XYZ file of C-alpha atoms in Angstrom:
232
model
C -0.421 0.086 0.416
C 0.868 3.360 -0.620
C 1.986 5.410 1.984
C -0.152 8.125 3.403
C 2.151 10.981 3.063
C 5.447 10.964 1.887
C 8.343 13.264 2.595
C 11.908 13.264 0.953
C 14.523 16.061 2.529
C 12.546 18.309 3.951
C 14.452 21.493 5.478
C 12.288 24.462 7.439
C 13.600 27.510 8.255
C 11.472 30.187 10.298
C 13.419 33.339 10.066
C 16.709 32.282 9.625
C 17.007 29.532 12.212
C 16.787 25.591 10.929
C 13.814 23.494 12.231
C 13.727 20.961 10.580
C 17.268 19.196 8.520
C 16.265 16.470 6.003
C 13.140 15.549 6.752
C 12.488 11.473 4.668
C 9.269 10.200 5.964
C 7.143 7.786 4.839
C 3.455 7.805 6.764
C 1.346 4.151 6.780
C -1.734 4.894 5.323
C -4.968 3.574 8.143
C -1.622 3.192 10.794
C -1.316 5.208 14.281
C 2.017 6.857 13.400
C 3.554 8.357 16.707
C 6.106 11.681 16.124
C 7.773 11.808 19.353
C 10.686 13.961 20.982
C 11.909 16.731 23.935
C 10.005 20.070 23.405
C 11.357 22.361 20.842
C 12.866 19.034 18.485
C 10.640 20.630 15.317
C 7.599 17.648 16.543
C 4.499 20.191 15.749
C 6.524 22.076 12.544
C 6.635 19.018 10.848
C 2.650 17.575 12.048
C 1.859 21.434 10.377
C 4.482 21.375 7.447
C 2.167 18.536 6.031
C -1.367 20.090 4.904
C 1.049 23.787 4.553
C -0.659 25.253 7.802
C 3.033 25.562 8.626
C 3.157 29.049 6.223
C 0.889 30.409 8.585
C 4.079 30.977 10.045
C 5.888 34.542 9.257
C 9.137 34.322 7.690
C 8.629 30.603 6.661
C 9.984 28.544 3.777
C 10.913 25.082 3.099
C 12.488 23.157 0.253
C 11.695 19.826 -0.346
C 8.753 17.184 -1.839
C 5.678 16.480 0.537
C 3.260 14.326 -1.022
C -0.449 13.605 0.243
C -2.067 10.995 -0.704
C 0.095 10.690 -4.022
C 0.125 14.380 -4.961
C 3.085 17.533 -4.035
C 1.039 19.572 -1.577
C 2.077 21.750 -3.629
C -0.499 20.893 -6.449
C -3.076 20.761 -3.650
C -5.974 23.294 -3.097
C -4.368 24.404 -0.091
C -8.137 23.950 1.851
C -9.137 20.238 0.097
C -5.714 19.736 1.528
C -6.735 21.309 5.051
C -10.455 19.238 4.562
C -8.167 15.768 3.270
C -5.470 16.359 6.004
C -7.024 17.867 9.386
C -5.327 19.579 12.149
C -6.455 19.277 16.127
C -4.011 21.778 18.285
C -2.652 20.907 21.363
C -4.833 22.980 23.654
C -8.793 22.590 22.600
C -10.278 25.716 20.429
C -14.318 24.796 20.226
C -15.473 28.404 18.995
C -16.916 30.141 21.881
C -19.898 31.735 20.453
C -21.208 28.528 18.628
C -23.416 25.745 20.259
C -21.825 22.251 20.371
C -24.005 21.534 17.550
C -22.520 24.606 15.239
C -18.948 24.379 16.102
C -19.165 20.604 14.648
C -21.705 21.796 12.226
C -19.582 23.912 11.083
C -17.138 22.202 8.282
C -19.620 20.410 6.567
C -21.938 23.527 6.073
C -19.194 24.722 4.855
C -17.473 22.530 2.799
C -21.066 22.558 1.350
C -20.949 18.903 2.417
C -24.952 17.774 3.241
C -28.296 18.078 1.212
C -30.354 19.133 4.126
C -30.574 19.560 8.378
C -31.253 15.438 8.082
C -27.835 15.063 6.493
C -26.484 17.450 8.970
C -27.829 15.770 12.019
C -26.665 12.823 10.934
C -22.635 14.177 10.082
C -23.222 15.907 13.598
C -24.519 13.011 15.675
C -21.503 10.586 13.834
C -18.656 13.056 14.941
C -20.009 13.750 18.205
C -20.062 9.358 18.549
C -17.235 8.537 17.301
C -15.765 11.481 19.112
C -16.998 9.089 22.573
C -18.751 12.397 23.574
C -22.486 11.690 21.919
C -23.913 10.818 24.965
C -22.961 13.872 27.303
C -23.915 16.609 25.575
C -26.988 15.261 23.014
C -29.472 17.327 26.072
C -27.032 19.820 25.471
C -26.499 20.050 21.586
C -27.642 24.437 21.311
C -25.753 25.599 24.633
C -22.206 27.178 23.841
C -18.843 24.290 24.907
C -17.987 26.925 27.434
C -19.769 24.328 29.503
C -17.876 20.851 28.935
C -14.378 20.423 30.303
C -11.722 20.342 29.356
C -11.084 17.067 28.083
C -14.892 17.532 26.631
C -13.667 20.828 24.662
C -10.912 17.786 22.744
C -12.882 15.543 21.829
C -15.428 18.463 20.760
C -12.601 19.337 18.162
C -11.769 16.239 17.084
C -15.374 15.655 16.668
C -15.114 18.970 14.711
C -12.618 16.848 12.588
C -13.563 14.416 12.047
C -17.318 15.341 10.408
C -14.349 17.326 7.790
C -14.795 13.207 6.733
C -10.151 13.388 6.718
C -8.610 10.850 5.467
C -5.953 11.875 7.983
C -6.009 13.512 10.817
C -3.216 15.292 12.456
C -2.652 15.792 16.374
C -0.830 17.052 17.937
C -0.135 16.389 21.361
C -3.731 16.382 21.971
C -4.334 14.828 25.592
C -1.237 17.126 26.696
C -3.338 18.998 29.591
C -6.572 17.963 29.919
C -7.093 14.728 33.107
C -6.575 11.182 32.605
C -9.928 9.730 32.338
C -10.022 12.317 28.704
C -7.089 10.894 28.193
C -8.244 7.062 27.627
C -11.042 7.645 26.181
C -9.000 9.738 23.144
C -6.551 6.955 23.060
C -9.976 4.998 22.409
C -11.287 6.832 20.234
C -8.290 6.456 18.098
C -7.582 3.437 18.555
C -11.570 2.990 16.760
C -10.441 5.700 14.511
C -6.692 4.354 12.544
C -9.322 1.709 9.663
C -10.573 4.367 8.464
C -8.002 6.589 8.477
C -4.437 7.712 8.749
C -3.362 9.250 12.122
C -0.891 11.536 13.148
C 0.316 12.166 16.763
C 2.396 14.672 18.160
C 2.816 13.209 21.972
C 6.566 13.979 24.451
C 4.525 11.355 26.683
C 6.137 8.168 26.129
C 4.152 5.842 28.292
C 1.536 6.970 25.638
C 3.584 5.898 22.191
C 4.048 2.840 23.522
C 0.058 2.144 23.471
C -0.959 3.867 20.188
C 2.351 3.148 18.125
C 2.645 1.286 15.265
C 4.717 3.176 13.464
C 6.989 5.141 15.952
C 8.891 8.334 14.931
C 11.800 9.905 17.049
C 12.566 13.290 15.803
C 15.404 15.211 18.335
C 16.550 19.029 17.788
C 14.915 18.904 13.837
C 16.548 15.118 13.357
C 14.890 11.573 12.435
C 16.636 10.081 14.308
C 14.813 6.477 14.172
C 11.298 5.714 12.081
C 10.004 1.543 12.458
C 7.213 -0.069 12.990
C 6.450 -1.290 15.908
C 7.679 -4.462 16.981
C 10.850 -3.913 13.907
């Protein structure tokens, strides 16, 4: 099977500081790839480069080739790319002035993915169920996300991403700021989702990496130190 993401000779600078050095990496499809390394090693930068979010950073430039689903990322429409490879940030960031329902529905509406309200309702419920959040919010869909705990808000952000029906899910330390119970639930969500999409997870938690990684990438000082399938 072709890799979901194929990176060759990636070098990246922010201002005049080189962050990534000669990164070459094949991300297998329908697996959980975990990228681990110390803080400041370039993990998040690497993740944000896959769907070109890094281009929102001031004074960034990079060389090399990144292919997503076989296509050079520069050949994609950038909005289509970011819908196909959806990024979830470390800090929960639901839209505070929208309801819980609207937070999940906004993506399918903006991308014209639904035919009618019933179709939208089905997508919202499906995404919340996949994020293991439906039972906790089904009677509060008209409330703002501020009523939710931090862990619930992070699962809402995952549901918001899933509603776009991505092929690749990019997760930047999604459990770094939440409690153990919600961490466990998110890990269970990811184990269920791996048969439906490719997952790339950045973490600094070695125990989490052991629990989840089918493909483990160790990065240090902007360089790949090791990369391989679990058990290799």
